[in-house]
Amino acid sequence: MGIENKVAEPITDCAARGLRHIAFIMDGNGRWAKQRGLPRELGHTAGAANFKKITRYCSDIGIPAVTVYAFSTENWKRSKTEVSALMRLFGEYLTNEFDEMMVNDLRVVFLGDRAPLSNSLKVLMERMESASVNNSRLLNIAINYGGRAEIVQAVNKLIAEGRTDITEEDITSHLYTAHCPPPDLVVRTGAEMRLSNFLIWQSAYSELYFSDVLWPDLTPGDIDAAVAAFFSRERRFGNA
Ligand code: FPP
């Protein structure tokens, strides 16, 4: 077979090759809806459907940990209709995906400050987390999450413990992500090139990948491209 006809090898073993944790800034739902003349909320509905597809695909190609940015501390500033639609989508996920989570051996952990969320959401979140705590693959869902606030709460916990002489390891072990390694790769869709307060401590040495594709349109092929770009990079972690 000529080189031009050669089909790329399917990716299956990401963790063995150093990609153990991928994180997504799922941007572009609003623009996706606008392009179709739809209300923004329907962009989030399409985004939530694609979140399920993409996280499953990441697992299929051997990435054991996935983190998604579902709702930032700034997102409360959006219209009441949009915030309600997002909260409804979280509620639906928490109830409808519980069995699937267990079948798929998925551990779900929520990152962020839950205090302002409704009691019913909080109960469902705790139920999902506690039922899945011993499952092997990891899905972190950041809801009411901000990276600076996360660092501040870590420092406050350390102060409450009476700690002084704080080290980097102390901060790391008091973040919402204390249970997992930092992301190897952070992918942002929607043609914006910034981190927007997402995992700012944890991404110090992460590879960053920006895609013009809007989140609801992101395909497994786009993930393959991001993963190929990751494997083509040399990670030096500050070494020469
Ligand atoms: C940013 O796009 C996206 C969000 C603020 C919400 C992301 C949420 C989802 C994809 C749903 C996740 C669902 C579950 C169950 C975890 P944007 O609205 O800022 O898009 P725009 O920049 O085009 O306006």
Tab-separated table of C-alpha atoms and ligand atoms in Angstrom:
chain	number	residue	atom	x	y	z
A	1	MET	CA	0.000	0.000	0.000
A	2	GLY	CA	1.401	3.424	-0.930
A	3	ILE	CA	2.246	5.809	1.850
A	4	GLU	CA	-0.572	8.152	0.780
A	5	ASN	CA	-3.114	5.388	1.375
A	6	LYS	CA	-1.796	4.407	4.759
A	7	VAL	CA	-4.461	4.667	7.418
A	8	ALA	CA	-3.288	6.185	10.719
A	9	GLU	CA	-2.979	3.640	13.510
A	10	PRO	CA	-5.975	3.865	15.863
A	11	ILE	CA	-5.065	5.436	19.202
A	12	THR	CA	-5.770	3.126	22.139
A	13	ASP	CA	-2.993	3.417	24.665
A	14	CYS	CA	-2.776	7.083	25.657
A	15	ALA	CA	-1.942	6.487	29.329
A	16	ALA	CA	0.976	4.218	28.474
A	17	ARG	CA	2.318	6.999	26.248
A	18	GLY	CA	2.075	9.683	28.934
A	19	LEU	CA	-1.414	11.118	28.438
A	20	ARG	CA	-3.189	10.266	31.673
A	21	HIS	CA	-5.362	13.312	32.190
A	22	ILE	CA	-7.071	15.533	29.636
A	23	ALA	CA	-9.053	18.644	30.563
A	24	PHE	CA	-11.578	20.535	28.436
A	25	ILE	CA	-12.783	24.111	28.357
A	26	MET	CA	-16.035	23.440	26.513
A	27	ASP	CA	-16.440	26.789	24.771
A	28	GLY	CA	-18.703	27.766	21.893
A	29	ASN	CA	-22.156	26.477	22.847
A	30	GLY	CA	-23.701	29.955	22.548
A	31	ARG	CA	-22.203	30.595	19.108
A	32	TRP	CA	-23.260	27.129	17.944
A	33	ALA	CA	-26.859	28.000	18.831
A	34	LYS	CA	-26.645	31.485	17.306
A	35	GLN	CA	-25.374	30.059	14.002
A	36	ARG	CA	-28.593	28.017	13.868
A	37	GLY	CA	-30.930	30.785	15.003
A	38	LEU	CA	-31.590	28.915	18.261
A	39	PRO	CA	-31.679	30.185	21.855
A	40	ARG	CA	-28.347	29.825	23.720
A	41	GLU	CA	-29.854	27.218	26.028
A	42	LEU	CA	-30.146	24.797	23.117
A	43	GLY	CA	-26.427	25.263	22.511
A	44	HIS	CA	-25.834	23.981	26.033
A	45	THR	CA	-28.193	21.046	25.412
A	46	ALA	CA	-26.120	20.125	22.353
A	47	GLY	CA	-22.955	20.748	24.389
A	48	ALA	CA	-24.120	18.403	27.138
A	49	ALA	CA	-24.833	15.661	24.566
A	50	ASN	CA	-21.360	16.102	23.099
A	51	PHE	CA	-19.775	16.119	26.559
A	52	LYS	CA	-21.055	12.558	27.024
A	53	LYS	CA	-19.771	11.483	23.599
A	54	ILE	CA	-16.334	13.086	23.961
A	55	THR	CA	-15.679	11.888	27.518
A	56	ARG	CA	-16.598	8.332	26.447
A	57	TYR	CA	-14.229	8.585	23.487
A	58	CYS	CA	-11.369	9.788	25.717
A	59	SER	CA	-11.910	6.724	27.844
A	60	ASP	CA	-11.995	4.466	24.739
A	61	ILE	CA	-8.552	5.698	23.680
A	62	GLY	CA	-7.078	4.939	27.077
A	63	ILE	CA	-7.116	8.274	28.907
A	64	PRO	CA	-7.990	7.393	32.530
A	65	ALA	CA	-8.848	10.902	33.781
A	66	VAL	CA	-10.962	13.627	32.163
A	67	THR	CA	-11.891	17.028	33.601
A	68	VAL	CA	-14.494	19.370	32.119
A	69	TYR	CA	-15.260	23.019	32.893
A	70	ALA	CA	-19.060	22.976	33.057
A	71	PHE	CA	-19.842	26.176	34.995
A	72	SER	CA	-17.477	28.890	36.189
A	73	THR	CA	-17.892	31.215	39.160
A	74	GLU	CA	-18.453	33.937	36.524
A	75	ASN	CA	-21.258	32.105	34.737
A	76	TRP	CA	-23.826	33.274	37.353
A	77	LYS	CA	-23.706	36.621	35.501
A	78	ARG	CA	-25.492	35.080	32.527
A	79	SER	CA	-29.245	35.473	32.069
A	80	LYS	CA	-31.544	33.714	34.491
A	81	THR	CA	-32.877	31.588	31.639
A	82	GLU	CA	-29.387	30.420	30.674
A	83	VAL	CA	-28.286	29.688	34.250
A	84	SER	CA	-31.521	27.741	34.862
A	85	ALA	CA	-31.016	25.750	31.671
A	86	LEU	CA	-27.488	24.792	32.738
A	87	MET	CA	-28.664	23.787	36.230
A	88	ARG	CA	-31.430	21.694	34.650
A	89	LEU	CA	-28.857	19.943	32.420
A	90	PHE	CA	-26.675	19.165	35.456
A	91	GLY	CA	-29.725	17.753	37.274
A	92	GLU	CA	-30.620	15.580	34.273
A	93	TYR	CA	-27.076	14.294	34.034
A	94	LEU	CA	-26.989	13.470	37.748
A	95	THR	CA	-30.195	11.452	37.577
A	96	ASN	CA	-30.052	9.921	34.079
A	97	GLU	CA	-26.371	8.946	33.959
A	98	PHE	CA	-26.040	7.312	37.375
A	99	ASP	CA	-26.457	3.710	36.152
A	100	GLU	CA	-24.238	4.287	33.114
A	101	MET	CA	-21.535	5.691	35.415
A	102	MET	CA	-21.527	2.477	37.446
A	103	VAL	CA	-21.607	0.217	34.363
A	104	ASN	CA	-18.679	2.146	32.888
A	105	ASP	CA	-16.626	1.944	36.107
A	106	LEU	CA	-16.483	5.737	36.193
A	107	ARG	CA	-15.682	7.746	39.286
A	108	VAL	CA	-17.316	11.188	39.177
A	109	VAL	CA	-15.931	14.035	41.296
A	110	PHE	CA	-17.269	17.594	41.323
A	111	LEU	CA	-14.799	20.468	41.588
A	112	GLY	CA	-15.893	23.850	42.909
A	113	ASP	CA	-17.865	25.590	45.631
A	114	ARG	CA	-21.232	23.856	45.998
A	115	ALA	CA	-22.655	26.279	48.569
A	116	PRO	CA	-24.784	28.326	46.109
A	117	LEU	CA	-26.189	25.266	44.313
A	118	SER	CA	-29.681	23.975	45.081
A	119	ASN	CA	-30.072	21.362	47.793
A	120	SER	CA	-31.449	18.844	45.327
A	121	LEU	CA	-28.347	19.187	43.113
A	122	LYS	CA	-26.041	18.928	46.136
A	123	VAL	CA	-27.727	15.698	47.290
A	124	LEU	CA	-27.455	14.161	43.802
A	125	MET	CA	-23.800	15.224	43.511
A	126	GLU	CA	-22.923	13.631	46.828
A	127	ARG	CA	-24.815	10.464	45.879
A	128	MET	CA	-22.913	10.183	42.580
A	129	GLU	CA	-19.547	10.819	44.213
A	130	SER	CA	-19.998	8.429	47.107
A	131	ALA	CA	-21.415	5.594	44.961
A	132	SER	CA	-18.561	5.851	42.454
A	133	VAL	CA	-15.632	6.488	44.800
A	134	ASN	CA	-14.057	3.076	44.163
A	135	ASN	CA	-14.524	3.096	40.376
A	136	SER	CA	-11.339	3.173	38.351
A	137	ARG	CA	-11.735	5.789	35.592
A	138	LEU	CA	-12.127	9.412	36.610
A	139	LEU	CA	-14.393	12.216	35.438
A	140	ASN	CA	-14.039	15.575	37.220
A	141	ILE	CA	-16.858	18.010	36.524
A	142	ALA	CA	-16.084	21.607	37.505
A	143	ILE	CA	-19.267	23.392	38.607
A	144	ASN	CA	-19.158	26.839	40.206
A	145	TYR	CA	-15.419	26.526	39.838
A	146	GLY	CA	-12.744	29.237	39.712
A	147	GLY	CA	-9.024	28.536	39.852
A	148	ARG	CA	-8.101	31.500	42.049
A	149	ALA	CA	-10.924	30.761	44.491
A	150	GLU	CA	-9.740	27.156	44.593
A	151	ILE	CA	-6.235	28.253	45.650
A	152	VAL	CA	-7.676	30.641	48.256
A	153	GLN	CA	-9.851	27.893	49.775
A	154	ALA	CA	-6.797	25.594	49.888
A	155	VAL	CA	-4.804	28.229	51.785
A	156	ASN	CA	-7.718	28.853	54.166
A	157	LYS	CA	-7.972	25.124	54.885
A	158	LEU	CA	-4.243	25.072	55.681
A	159	ILE	CA	-4.640	28.074	58.011
A	160	ALA	CA	-7.577	26.334	59.727
A	161	GLU	CA	-5.316	23.296	60.231
A	162	GLY	CA	-2.843	25.604	61.971
A	163	ARG	CA	-0.236	25.147	59.270
A	164	THR	CA	2.659	27.531	58.659
A	165	ASP	CA	5.558	27.324	56.188
A	166	ILE	CA	3.257	26.211	53.386
A	167	THR	CA	4.814	24.240	50.530
A	168	GLU	CA	3.653	23.702	46.953
A	169	GLU	CA	2.746	20.121	47.887
A	170	ASP	CA	0.533	21.440	50.719
A	171	ILE	CA	-1.411	23.609	48.287
A	172	THR	CA	-1.676	20.806	45.711
A	173	SER	CA	-3.035	18.408	48.320
A	174	HIS	CA	-5.725	20.892	49.428
A	175	LEU	CA	-7.083	21.694	45.965
A	176	TYR	CA	-10.346	20.174	44.699
A	177	THR	CA	-8.142	17.969	42.483
A	178	ALA	CA	-6.083	16.443	45.322
A	179	HIS	CA	-7.228	12.958	44.214
A	180	CYS	CA	-5.673	13.077	40.733
A	181	PRO	CA	-2.550	14.052	38.797
A	182	PRO	CA	-2.453	17.434	37.016
A	183	PRO	CA	-3.750	17.535	33.426
A	184	ASP	CA	-1.188	16.558	30.807
A	185	LEU	CA	-3.244	18.288	28.121
A	186	VAL	CA	-5.762	21.150	28.333
A	187	VAL	CA	-7.987	21.543	25.267
A	188	ARG	CA	-10.080	24.655	24.681
A	189	THR	CA	-12.618	24.740	21.884
A	190	GLY	CA	-14.367	27.774	20.391
A	191	ALA	CA	-11.367	29.708	19.034
A	192	GLU	CA	-10.449	31.514	22.253
A	193	MET	CA	-6.880	31.236	23.534
A	194	ARG	CA	-6.960	31.640	27.277
A	195	LEU	CA	-7.439	29.536	30.404
A	196	SER	CA	-10.259	31.631	31.920
A	197	ASN	CA	-9.355	30.740	35.520
A	198	PHE	CA	-9.500	26.979	34.823
A	199	LEU	CA	-7.027	24.729	36.704
A	200	ILE	CA	-4.517	27.579	36.830
A	201	TRP	CA	-2.370	25.914	39.511
A	202	GLN	CA	-2.592	22.418	38.024
A	203	SER	CA	-1.852	23.479	34.428
A	204	ALA	CA	1.573	24.961	35.191
A	205	TYR	CA	3.222	22.313	32.974
A	206	SER	CA	0.240	21.160	30.929
A	207	GLU	CA	0.368	21.210	27.166
A	208	LEU	CA	-2.279	23.568	25.775
A	209	TYR	CA	-4.284	22.897	22.618
A	210	PHE	CA	-6.717	25.382	21.104
A	211	SER	CA	-9.312	24.384	18.538
A	212	ASP	CA	-11.502	26.643	16.396
A	213	VAL	CA	-14.266	24.047	16.494
A	214	LEU	CA	-17.296	24.957	18.644
A	215	TRP	CA	-17.780	22.502	21.528
A	216	PRO	CA	-21.032	20.868	20.267
A	217	ASP	CA	-19.291	20.175	16.923
A	218	LEU	CA	-16.132	18.644	18.395
A	219	THR	CA	-15.635	15.096	17.045
A	220	PRO	CA	-13.520	12.095	18.023
A	221	GLY	CA	-11.397	13.001	14.981
A	222	ASP	CA	-10.693	16.402	16.564
A	223	ILE	CA	-9.636	14.603	19.763
A	224	ASP	CA	-7.297	12.426	17.693
A	225	ALA	CA	-5.739	15.621	16.280
A	226	ALA	CA	-5.275	17.105	19.769
A	227	VAL	CA	-3.789	13.853	21.050
A	228	ALA	CA	-1.447	13.584	18.040
A	229	ALA	CA	-0.299	17.171	18.680
A	230	PHE	CA	0.336	16.259	22.319
A	231	PHE	CA	2.430	13.225	21.380
A	232	SER	CA	4.420	15.316	18.904
A	233	ARG	CA	5.528	17.726	21.627
A	234	GLU	CA	8.545	17.320	23.827
A	235	ARG	CA	7.649	17.898	27.472
A	236	ARG	CA	10.623	19.233	29.385
A	237	PHE	CA	9.083	20.391	32.710
A	238	GLY	CA	11.692	23.144	32.954
A	239	ASN	CA	14.646	20.920	32.055
A	240	ALA	CA	17.039	21.835	29.224
B	1	FPP	C1	-19.151	27.943	27.309
B	1	FPP	O1	-19.746	28.211	26.057
B	1	FPP	C2	-19.860	26.839	27.919
B	1	FPP	C3	-20.491	26.902	29.127
B	1	FPP	C4	-20.538	28.121	29.956
B	1	FPP	C5	-21.236	25.739	29.647
B	1	FPP	C6	-20.644	24.403	29.335
B	1	FPP	C7	-21.612	23.373	29.698
B	1	FPP	C8	-21.883	22.283	28.973
B	1	FPP	C9	-21.173	21.882	27.738
B	1	FPP	C10	-22.923	21.346	29.478
B	1	FPP	C11	-22.247	20.369	30.382
B	1	FPP	C12	-23.220	19.468	30.933
B	1	FPP	C13	-22.959	18.592	31.900
B	1	FPP	C14	-24.029	17.682	32.284
B	1	FPP	C15	-21.652	18.510	32.603
B	1	FPP	P1	-20.416	29.643	25.829
B	1	FPP	O2	-21.834	29.555	26.220
B	1	FPP	O3	-19.627	30.692	26.535
B	1	FPP	O4	-20.289	29.785	24.283
B	1	FPP	P2	-20.057	31.145	23.453
B	1	FPP	O5	-18.652	31.614	23.778
B	1	FPP	O6	-20.170	30.688	22.039
B	1	FPP	O7	-21.117	32.114	23.858
